[in-house]
Amino acid sequence: MPTAITTPRAIRLVVEGQWTWYRRSWRASVVSSVLQPVLYLLALGIGVGTQIRPGGATGDLPYLQYLAPALVVASAVQTAAFESTFPVLSAFKWQRTYHGIAATPVSATQVALGQLAWVALRISVSAAAFLVVAGLLGALTSIGAVLSLVVATLTAVAFAAPVIAYSATIETEGQQFSVIFRFIVMPMTMFSGTFFPVEQLPEWVRPLVWLTPLWHGTELSRAVAFSTWEALGALGHLAFLLAMLAVGTHLAVRNFNRRLAI
Amino acid sequence: MGTSTESLVSARGLAKRFGDFDAVRGIDLDVRPGEAFGFLGPNGAGKSSTMRMIACVSPRTGGELTVLGMDPSRDGPAIRGRLGVVPQQDNLDTELTVRENLHVYGRYFGLSKAHVRAKATELIEFAQLADRSDAEVETLSGGMKRRLTIARSLINDPELLLLDEPTTGLDPQARHLLWDRLFRLKQQGVTLIVTTHYMDEAEQLCDRLVVMDAGRIVAEGSPAELIAQHSTREVLELRFAAGTQDEQAVEGLAERVEVLPDRLLLYTTDGEASLAAVHRRGLTPVSSLVRRSTLEDVFLRLTGRTLVD
Amino acid sequence: MTTTAPETRVPERVGVLFRVLPTGMYAGRPSAVLERSFLVNRRTWLAVVSGFFEPLFFLFGLGYGFGALIGDVTGPGGEHISYVAFVAPALLAASAMNGAVTDATFNIFFRFKYARTYDAMLATPLGPLDVAIGEITWALIRGALYSAGFLAVMLGMGLLTSPWAVLALPAAVFVAVAFAAVGMACTTFMRSWQDFDLVNLAVMPMFLFSTTFFPLSVYPPALRVVVQCFPLYHAVEIMRGLCTGFVGLAMLGHLAYFVLMAAVGLVVAARRLGKLLLA
């Protein structure tokens, strides 16, 4: 009788478990993670885009093409925020899925990593779907957009990791998640350079923006999509995202172990 | 507005039909002031439907019903103002704390804030939840939630308390704690109507009860009366080794024999004497037990089924 | 325990509503339901307050961020106005819609099906109408507070250029009533949480395409007709007209749209609720 299980296999088991749950609610997530960004692209990229003259601020690109590689990252982060809050609380509290898994040879650490892997998988699939539609709408300028997919996924998990860590500490659902969505996710989406260059913001706000993973992801995604990147800047963004992912994962693993210890 | 009849609740030919399904098929009953009245029956017998009609939250589809001397179809709000209701499933307000639950519920009855505040403190004491009064409902155990639901139903000092399966799903200790609270209410003169599918609960709590099956009342009386009427004084239970149970072999040894999948029940006035007779016939049961008749036996006799499947 | 005999009778006089309705529907006590809402929200005040910031973030982000990119757009009277002045009244309308729909669908459904809060209320003298009126009143009070806050910010930013703007607050509340009525009617048909995808599917595109962010003239003529069918389009037209002072006869048409919407929603919701609750 094996007493332990290899981590890749354990992660696959957790992902499978999430998939079983997800299959029942896929319709909701197609709406929120694919259709919603596409509609934003139509409304803002094309609709509002008619009012915007290509200029220095948009890198001399039509607004639609300026927006697309950033919107894929912003939307990935939003989906990640959702997948890291209610489903995690639910798996601990109502459905007790995690307790069920942790009663098998799968360890608490592996459950945490599995949850993160699930978010990564979810994000990359919906981001890919979004990019295909964006491509059909003529919103992508080069094949570099494929790299935007990688950047979007990385940014999303970097943000998801600490959120999962936090969700694992919540006992009763109160106002915590509303506050995360409205005071962190929403302003981050609005002010991290997705819709307009950060330079439009007052100078004192900008350092705050530099602390958001979304800004680093957006810069990186535009750089690879427009092939305007320079090694040093790109490395800086990458380092920020990886560091956030590492710290977040560490906290998530710690909190899962605490919560699942009986 | 006082009660015009002796009965707090009076029903004649009361019926409830949901679409093609007859949940209650014409029942007569009278509940007198100060008594603890029980509905005993298995799940789906029509107990909860009857309770909901008495609670004025479900209109009857046939027959007559008077509660506190009024007609539920006309005076629903006035009747509900004088009832306490403990539903089968706790429907406490999960968005509020223990104390807030009592407070808000009292306000639904139009009671003054000062009155509700004092009453809530008293009821938290009664429900033994003093140390949890500011806790969120979700953090309470099953027994605590049940006690809070009962406390909540008392906020308006009801003349009649309706309890639908009050202890289902609770562990033995929590059940006894709850029975104790209900006894105290009875002593204070509150009229109780209880539904249950536990015969021990019916025997513990009820002065008088009706046995329901498939939407009908099949017997009525006090627990002792029902047992005397529909069963013998003692019961001999015999278990045989797997595959050797044979009811023909015990014929003539008891007034009546019931065959269950795992044992035979011999209804007799003297269980020990019957057991001796069993042995004299050369029968060798794996185990035997002599006990007094219970409501379970009454139910088996009346319906041919056990209470808890 | 039975020392005091409290007064729990139904009040004799509770106004016209009580006299015209079948007994049992209304006990004249929606204030008790409202009191519950205040208690619940006192503890989750941060979530309540956060609802006020969402449209503000949109306003600052879109208004100022886009400001430099866009310059002026064509306003309701054909004149050129700044993008902030164009988008702010539309956000006011959209936030009235969002708040009303959330309250009337998600929150009501949760209490109705899942927490069985209303079952408990109806075991007391309260009737379905007390519950409905109490819940809607709370939603409107909260909506009015949000709208007032948003209008105050607009005033501070110099975006209210006409005395007609005083009417923007009652108009926002009225728009919310109409959306809440239709939302509640829809909720009575919902079977599970899955059905709420459809709510999202209706609200989100409406938010983006009801001339909230760009003028109607951007659309090809065929699509303009479609957009003009959206209720939010009419709400945006009302708000934009009131805030900039271009109030014409068309305003009556937009108002009529909401009167009709509220009436249909209320009738359907009341009928369905009665049927569901008095089974």
Tab-separated table of N, CA and C in Angstrom, chain A residues 6 41 45 53 81 89 91 109 116 188 216 229 234 243 260:
chain	number	residue	atom	x	y	z
A	6	THR	N	2.628	10.883	-5.766
A	6	THR	CA	3.513	11.886	-6.377
A	6	THR	C	2.732	13.176	-6.615
A	41	LEU	N	-14.330	44.374	-25.422
A	41	LEU	CA	-13.489	44.701	-26.570
A	41	LEU	C	-14.320	45.396	-27.649
A	45	GLY	N	-13.217	48.921	-27.362
A	45	GLY	CA	-12.239	48.915	-28.455
A	45	GLY	C	-12.813	49.515	-29.723
A	53	ARG	N	-8.484	59.225	-31.414
A	53	ARG	CA	-7.542	59.318	-32.520
A	53	ARG	C	-6.262	58.588	-32.145
A	81	ALA	N	-9.452	36.017	-9.821
A	81	ALA	CA	-9.944	36.500	-8.529
A	81	ALA	C	-11.199	35.739	-8.146
A	89	LEU	N	-13.579	28.948	-0.669
A	89	LEU	CA	-14.362	28.962	0.573
A	89	LEU	C	-15.344	27.797	0.588
A	91	ALA	N	-15.174	24.961	-1.067
A	91	ALA	CA	-14.525	23.653	-0.967
A	91	ALA	C	-14.079	23.365	0.467
A	109	THR	N	-0.539	20.224	1.054
A	109	THR	CA	0.292	20.996	0.130
A	109	THR	C	-0.122	20.718	-1.309
A	116	LEU	N	-4.205	25.826	-7.459
A	116	LEU	CA	-3.509	26.828	-8.261
A	116	LEU	C	-3.387	26.371	-9.719
A	188	MET	N	-7.974	48.095	-9.648
A	188	MET	CA	-6.770	47.617	-10.334
A	188	MET	C	-7.043	47.494	-11.835
A	216	HIS	N	2.242	45.177	-14.221
A	216	HIS	CA	3.409	44.465	-14.762
A	216	HIS	C	2.991	43.538	-15.899
A	229	TRP	N	9.657	45.270	-26.674
A	229	TRP	CA	10.245	45.042	-25.371
A	229	TRP	C	11.752	45.229	-25.337
A	234	ALA	N	11.573	44.064	-19.230
A	234	ALA	CA	10.835	42.809	-19.266
A	234	ALA	C	11.232	41.917	-18.099
A	243	ALA	N	8.015	36.641	-8.186
A	243	ALA	CA	8.173	36.798	-6.738
A	243	ALA	C	6.818	36.735	-6.051
A	260	LEU	N	-6.338	22.204	7.041
A	260	LEU	CA	-6.675	20.794	6.839
A	260	LEU	C	-6.081	19.894	7.913
